[in-house]
mmCIF file of C-alpha atoms in Angstrom:
data_model
loop_
_atom_site.group_PDB
_atom_site.id
_atom_site.type_symbol
_atom_site.label_atom_id
_atom_site.label_comp_id
_atom_site.label_asym_id
_atom_site.label_seq_id
_atom_site.Cartn_x
_atom_site.Cartn_y
_atom_site.Cartn_z
ATOM 1 C CA UNK A 18 14.937 -53.404 117.260
ATOM 2 C CA UNK A 19 16.945 -50.225 117.407
ATOM 3 C CA UNK A 20 14.427 -48.257 119.403
ATOM 4 C CA UNK A 21 11.108 -48.325 121.193
ATOM 5 C CA UNK A 22 8.211 -49.061 118.878
ATOM 6 C CA UNK A 23 4.530 -48.558 119.457
ATOM 7 C CA UNK A 24 1.470 -49.724 117.591
ATOM 8 C CA UNK A 25 -0.829 -48.641 116.257
ATOM 9 C CA UNK A 26 0.461 -45.160 115.573
ATOM 10 C CA UNK A 27 -3.076 -43.837 115.271
ATOM 11 C CA UNK A 28 -6.292 -45.179 116.721
ATOM 12 C CA UNK A 29 -9.796 -43.842 116.354
ATOM 13 C CA UNK A 30 -12.375 -45.298 118.695
ATOM 14 C CA UNK A 31 -16.032 -44.671 119.265
ATOM 15 C CA UNK A 32 -16.936 -43.730 122.790
ATOM 16 C CA UNK A 33 -17.491 -46.869 124.813
ATOM 17 C CA UNK A 34 -15.152 -49.061 122.803
ATOM 18 C CA UNK A 35 -12.186 -50.866 124.314
ATOM 19 C CA UNK A 36 -8.710 -50.228 122.913
ATOM 20 C CA UNK A 37 -5.325 -51.886 123.331
ATOM 21 C CA UNK A 38 -2.064 -50.069 122.726
ATOM 22 C CA UNK A 39 1.177 -51.983 122.319
ATOM 23 C CA UNK A 40 4.720 -51.072 123.269
ATOM 24 C CA UNK A 41 7.867 -52.932 122.221
ATOM 25 C CA UNK A 42 10.723 -51.656 124.367
ATOM 26 C CA UNK A 43 14.386 -51.828 123.527
ATOM 27 C CA UNK A 44 15.526 -55.410 123.910
ATOM 28 C CA UNK A 45 16.846 -56.147 127.373
ATOM 29 C CA UNK A 46 15.521 -53.001 128.991
ATOM 30 C CA UNK A 47 14.322 -53.650 132.499
ATOM 31 C CA UNK A 48 12.172 -50.585 133.047
ATOM 32 C CA UNK A 49 9.107 -49.591 131.080
ATOM 33 C CA UNK A 50 6.964 -46.496 131.507
ATOM 34 C CA UNK A 51 3.659 -45.337 130.058
ATOM 35 C CA UNK A 52 2.767 -41.659 129.766
ATOM 36 C CA UNK A 53 -0.291 -39.778 128.586
ATOM 37 C CA UNK A 54 0.256 -36.556 126.667
ATOM 38 C CA UNK A 55 -2.761 -34.341 126.129
ATOM 39 C CA UNK A 56 -2.706 -31.803 123.340
ATOM 40 C CA UNK A 57 -0.410 -28.912 124.197
ATOM 41 C CA UNK A 58 0.766 -30.486 127.430
ATOM 42 C CA UNK A 59 3.784 -32.331 128.688
ATOM 43 C CA UNK A 60 3.690 -36.089 129.176
ATOM 44 C CA UNK A 61 2.113 -37.276 132.419
ATOM 45 C CA UNK A 62 3.185 -40.477 134.128
ATOM 46 C CA UNK A 63 0.706 -43.337 134.061
ATOM 47 C CA UNK A 64 2.497 -46.473 135.215
ATOM 48 C CA UNK A 65 5.878 -48.159 135.671
ATOM 49 C CA UNK A 66 7.062 -51.735 135.188
ATOM 50 C CA UNK A 67 10.270 -53.301 136.365
ATOM 51 C CA UNK A 68 10.496 -56.453 134.292
ATOM 52 C CA UNK A 69 7.026 -57.991 134.616
ATOM 53 C CA UNK A 70 6.197 -56.343 137.922
ATOM 54 C CA UNK A 71 4.006 -53.278 137.879
ATOM 55 C CA UNK A 72 5.561 -51.261 140.681
ATOM 56 C CA UNK A 73 3.624 -48.056 140.296
ATOM 57 C CA UNK A 74 0.229 -47.460 138.756
ATOM 58 C CA UNK A 75 -0.542 -44.289 140.631
ATOM 59 C CA UNK A 76 -0.925 -42.258 137.454
ATOM 60 C CA UNK A 77 -3.656 -44.347 135.863
ATOM 61 C CA UNK A 78 -6.637 -41.961 135.746
ATOM 62 C CA UNK A 79 -9.352 -44.502 136.411
ATOM 63 C CA UNK A 80 -10.028 -48.204 136.748
ATOM 64 C CA UNK A 81 -10.809 -48.248 133.036
ATOM 65 C CA UNK A 82 -7.071 -48.128 132.417
ATOM 66 C CA UNK A 83 -5.085 -51.317 132.731
ATOM 67 C CA UNK A 84 -1.502 -52.139 131.786
ATOM 68 C CA UNK A 85 0.427 -55.377 131.662
ATOM 69 C CA UNK A 86 3.845 -56.686 130.780
ATOM 70 C CA UNK A 87 3.472 -60.431 131.336
ATOM 71 C CA UNK A 88 6.880 -61.598 130.134
ATOM 72 C CA UNK A 89 8.883 -58.550 131.021
ATOM 73 C CA UNK A 90 9.245 -57.292 127.470
ATOM 74 C CA UNK A 91 6.228 -56.196 125.396
ATOM 75 C CA UNK A 92 3.643 -54.154 127.242
ATOM 76 C CA UNK A 93 0.007 -53.420 126.507
ATOM 77 C CA UNK A 94 -2.025 -50.501 127.773
ATOM 78 C CA UNK A 95 -5.730 -51.231 127.661
ATOM 79 C CA UNK A 96 -8.476 -48.688 128.009
ATOM 80 C CA UNK A 97 -11.977 -49.953 128.565
ATOM 81 C CA UNK A 98 -15.139 -48.065 127.674
ATOM 82 C CA UNK A 99 -13.220 -45.172 126.168
ATOM 83 C CA UNK A 100 -14.363 -41.627 126.855
ATOM 84 C CA UNK A 101 -13.639 -38.436 124.935
ATOM 85 C CA UNK A 102 -11.309 -37.258 127.687
ATOM 86 C CA UNK A 103 -9.093 -40.274 126.947
ATOM 87 C CA UNK A 104 -8.098 -38.675 123.633
ATOM 88 C CA UNK A 105 -4.358 -38.099 123.843
ATOM 89 C CA UNK A 106 -1.012 -39.393 122.694
ATOM 90 C CA UNK A 107 0.123 -42.378 124.721
ATOM 91 C CA UNK A 108 3.887 -42.633 125.016
ATOM 92 C CA UNK A 109 5.932 -45.606 126.055
ATOM 93 C CA UNK A 110 9.509 -45.379 127.277
ATOM 94 C CA UNK A 111 12.078 -47.914 128.384
ATOM 95 C CA UNK A 112 15.349 -47.715 130.243
ATOM 96 C CA UNK A 113 18.117 -50.200 130.801
ATOM 97 C CA UNK A 114 18.291 -50.363 134.556
ATOM 98 C CA UNK A 115 15.947 -50.513 137.455
ATOM 99 C CA UNK A 116 17.413 -47.799 139.584
ATOM 100 C CA UNK A 117 19.448 -48.623 142.611
ATOM 101 C CA UNK A 118 22.460 -46.412 142.350
ATOM 102 C CA UNK A 119 21.761 -45.574 138.751
ATOM 103 C CA UNK A 120 19.807 -42.368 139.163
ATOM 104 C CA UNK A 121 18.222 -40.652 136.254
ATOM 105 C CA UNK A 122 18.805 -43.462 133.819
ATOM 106 C CA UNK A 123 17.949 -42.315 130.320
ATOM 107 C CA UNK A 124 14.458 -43.141 129.197
ATOM 108 C CA UNK A 125 14.087 -43.874 125.496
ATOM 109 C CA UNK A 126 10.709 -42.947 124.091
ATOM 110 C CA UNK A 127 8.643 -44.463 121.344
ATOM 111 C CA UNK A 128 6.791 -42.349 118.755
ATOM 112 C CA UNK A 129 3.508 -42.688 120.612
ATOM 113 C CA UNK A 130 -0.003 -43.765 119.758
ATOM 114 C CA UNK A 131 -2.453 -40.963 119.040
ATOM 115 C CA UNK A 132 -5.859 -42.001 120.355
ATOM 116 C CA UNK A 133 -8.934 -40.116 119.244
ATOM 117 C CA UNK A 134 -12.245 -40.974 120.866
ATOM 118 C CA UNK A 135 -15.306 -39.799 118.970
ATOM 119 C CA UNK B 41 5.205 -31.868 145.553
ATOM 120 C CA UNK B 42 7.561 -31.988 142.624
ATOM 121 C CA UNK B 43 6.748 -29.760 139.688
ATOM 122 C CA UNK B 44 8.263 -28.104 136.658
ATOM 123 C CA UNK B 45 7.287 -24.809 135.119
ATOM 124 C CA UNK B 46 8.250 -23.461 131.728
ATOM 125 C CA UNK B 47 7.161 -19.827 131.631
ATOM 126 C CA UNK B 48 7.288 -19.468 127.854
ATOM 127 C CA UNK B 49 4.584 -21.316 125.956
ATOM 128 C CA UNK B 50 5.935 -20.304 122.560
ATOM 129 C CA UNK B 51 9.142 -18.640 121.371
ATOM 130 C CA UNK B 52 10.112 -17.471 117.902
ATOM 131 C CA UNK B 53 13.720 -16.797 116.973
ATOM 132 C CA UNK B 54 15.556 -16.077 113.748
ATOM 133 C CA UNK B 55 17.903 -18.653 112.355
ATOM 134 C CA UNK B 56 21.406 -17.980 113.622
ATOM 135 C CA UNK B 57 20.199 -16.136 116.700
ATOM 136 C CA UNK B 58 20.878 -17.332 120.217
ATOM 137 C CA UNK B 59 18.253 -19.177 122.243
ATOM 138 C CA UNK B 60 17.400 -19.533 125.901
ATOM 139 C CA UNK B 61 14.471 -21.604 127.149
ATOM 140 C CA UNK B 62 13.545 -21.167 130.777
ATOM 141 C CA UNK B 63 12.773 -23.890 133.273
ATOM 142 C CA UNK B 64 12.055 -23.750 136.991
ATOM 143 C CA UNK B 65 11.549 -26.766 139.188
ATOM 144 C CA UNK B 66 10.282 -27.587 142.636
ATOM 145 C CA UNK B 67 11.876 -30.557 144.362
ATOM 146 C CA UNK B 68 12.898 -31.059 147.974
ATOM 147 C CA UNK B 69 16.055 -33.066 147.464
ATOM 148 C CA UNK B 70 18.903 -32.984 145.005
ATOM 149 C CA UNK B 71 17.224 -32.712 141.645
ATOM 150 C CA UNK B 72 17.913 -34.803 138.621
ATOM 151 C CA UNK B 73 17.064 -32.604 135.661
ATOM 152 C CA UNK B 74 16.485 -33.275 131.990
ATOM 153 C CA UNK B 75 15.721 -31.505 128.754
ATOM 154 C CA UNK B 76 13.880 -33.397 126.034
ATOM 155 C CA UNK B 77 12.963 -32.350 122.495
ATOM 156 C CA UNK B 78 9.923 -33.559 120.589
ATOM 157 C CA UNK B 79 9.640 -33.036 116.848
ATOM 158 C CA UNK B 80 6.298 -33.529 115.083
ATOM 159 C CA UNK B 81 5.496 -37.197 114.809
ATOM 160 C CA UNK B 82 8.628 -38.144 116.708
ATOM 161 C CA UNK B 83 9.184 -39.489 120.158
ATOM 162 C CA UNK B 84 10.877 -37.523 122.875
ATOM 163 C CA UNK B 85 14.639 -37.346 122.542
ATOM 164 C CA UNK B 86 16.943 -36.592 125.444
ATOM 165 C CA UNK B 87 19.070 -33.487 124.855
ATOM 166 C CA UNK B 88 20.953 -33.483 128.145
ATOM 167 C CA UNK B 89 20.707 -34.316 131.812
ATOM 168 C CA UNK B 90 22.141 -33.063 135.084
ATOM 169 C CA UNK B 91 22.838 -35.068 138.206
ATOM 170 C CA UNK B 92 25.703 -33.459 140.031
ATOM 171 C CA UNK B 93 29.067 -31.825 139.536
ATOM 172 C CA UNK B 94 29.616 -29.134 136.962
ATOM 173 C CA UNK B 95 26.503 -27.010 136.794
ATOM 174 C CA UNK B 96 26.974 -26.326 133.085
ATOM 175 C CA UNK B 97 25.928 -29.403 131.143
ATOM 176 C CA UNK B 98 26.658 -30.029 127.490
ATOM 177 C CA UNK B 99 24.212 -31.955 125.366
ATOM 178 C CA UNK B 100 23.609 -33.075 121.843
ATOM 179 C CA UNK B 101 22.946 -30.808 118.876
ATOM 180 C CA UNK B 102 24.964 -27.959 120.392
ATOM 181 C CA UNK B 103 22.668 -27.410 123.373
ATOM 182 C CA UNK B 104 23.774 -26.692 126.907
ATOM 183 C CA UNK B 105 21.971 -26.050 130.171
ATOM 184 C CA UNK B 106 22.962 -24.429 133.422
ATOM 185 C CA UNK B 107 21.757 -25.575 136.815
ATOM 186 C CA UNK B 108 21.292 -22.796 139.351
ATOM 187 C CA UNK B 109 20.243 -24.151 142.726
ATOM 188 C CA UNK B 110 19.644 -20.706 144.222
ATOM 189 C CA UNK B 111 17.118 -19.922 141.503
ATOM 190 C CA UNK B 112 15.729 -23.462 141.139
ATOM 191 C CA UNK B 113 16.355 -23.102 137.432
ATOM 192 C CA UNK B 114 17.727 -25.225 134.634
ATOM 193 C CA UNK B 115 17.672 -23.074 131.521
ATOM 194 C CA UNK B 116 18.509 -24.445 128.106
ATOM 195 C CA UNK B 117 20.692 -22.476 125.726
ATOM 196 C CA UNK B 118 22.059 -22.643 122.226
ATOM 197 C CA UNK B 119 24.350 -19.995 120.731
ATOM 198 C CA UNK B 120 23.087 -20.259 117.162
ATOM 199 C CA UNK B 121 19.738 -21.774 116.260
ATOM 200 C CA UNK B 122 19.206 -23.825 113.104
ATOM 201 C CA UNK B 123 15.879 -24.192 111.295
ATOM 202 C CA UNK B 124 15.872 -27.872 112.232
ATOM 203 C CA UNK B 125 15.690 -26.915 115.919
ATOM 204 C CA UNK B 126 12.027 -25.966 115.542
ATOM 205 C CA UNK B 127 10.244 -28.365 117.896
ATOM 206 C CA UNK B 128 8.660 -28.700 121.328
ATOM 207 C CA UNK B 129 11.058 -28.630 124.263
ATOM 208 C CA UNK B 130 10.315 -30.184 127.629
ATOM 209 C CA UNK B 131 12.138 -29.697 130.885
ATOM 210 C CA UNK B 132 11.750 -32.487 133.421
ATOM 211 C CA UNK B 133 12.759 -33.453 136.937
ATOM 212 C CA UNK B 134 13.385 -36.952 138.216
ATOM 213 C CA UNK B 135 11.655 -37.641 141.505
ATOM 214 C CA UNK B 136 13.003 -40.682 143.310
ATOM 215 C CA UNK B 137 10.248 -43.120 144.272
ATOM 216 C CA UNK B 138 11.664 -45.964 146.351
ATOM 217 C CA UNK B 139 13.335 -47.783 143.497
ATOM 218 C CA UNK B 140 13.079 -45.662 140.378
ATOM 219 C CA UNK B 141 12.893 -42.127 139.072
ATOM 220 C CA UNK B 142 9.438 -40.851 138.234
ATOM 221 C CA UNK B 143 10.061 -38.216 135.598
ATOM 222 C CA UNK B 144 7.818 -35.173 135.882
ATOM 223 C CA UNK B 145 7.593 -33.048 132.782
ATOM 224 C CA UNK B 146 6.894 -29.376 132.362
ATOM 225 C CA UNK B 147 4.219 -28.138 129.962
ATOM 226 C CA UNK B 148 6.705 -27.515 127.180
ATOM 227 C CA UNK B 149 7.899 -24.578 125.100
ATOM 228 C CA UNK B 150 7.200 -24.532 121.399
ATOM 229 C CA UNK B 151 10.073 -23.128 119.347
ATOM 230 C CA UNK B 152 9.600 -21.626 115.900
ATOM 231 C CA UNK B 153 12.575 -20.620 113.774
ATOM 232 C CA UNK B 154 12.309 -17.879 111.171
ATOM 233 C CA UNK B 155 14.602 -18.337 108.148
#
């Protein structure tokens, strides 16, 4: 596709339910990032993939959060036993390169998934 | 630790007026700096970025930003604002982590434009 897509765009979950959020990055992009954006705040880093390898998961707020990218393209962010504090917009971004001498490679963002936990 | 502050939570300007959005960063090494814009229901879009060289950076949609190392600032400017510029603006710094840039965002400035 032309850009990063995310699905669903909106998700309402009851507290305690598990949810899965999908990200389709730009074709061929090596790097994939997940961010959490609370209402009125800037995006906060959750995790980073380089191809299928999850190189950094330091931003995941608890062990209820799990992300995967098994084939190095589509990624899924899973939240188990959702809590009200998980309500946020979850953003996915991809970039073409993996770093090296390409600093500050442009990250292209999807529209996000707005998760509301009741 | 790396951080970004945007002192203005919300700014209102008249259409046609000039605009300056403030950004201050904290980063020990040479910073890689970005400005992103987020319109309602849209993803973040990169306006411009600074790595090195000329400290005045030109971006899309008529925006520019100036890097001032002595002030740890990277303020965004536009000479004449259009109604379509109403959006949320985020300043960000890229913090190098072994093999990639972890982008750290500021809290954002919400821009309203009065016709």
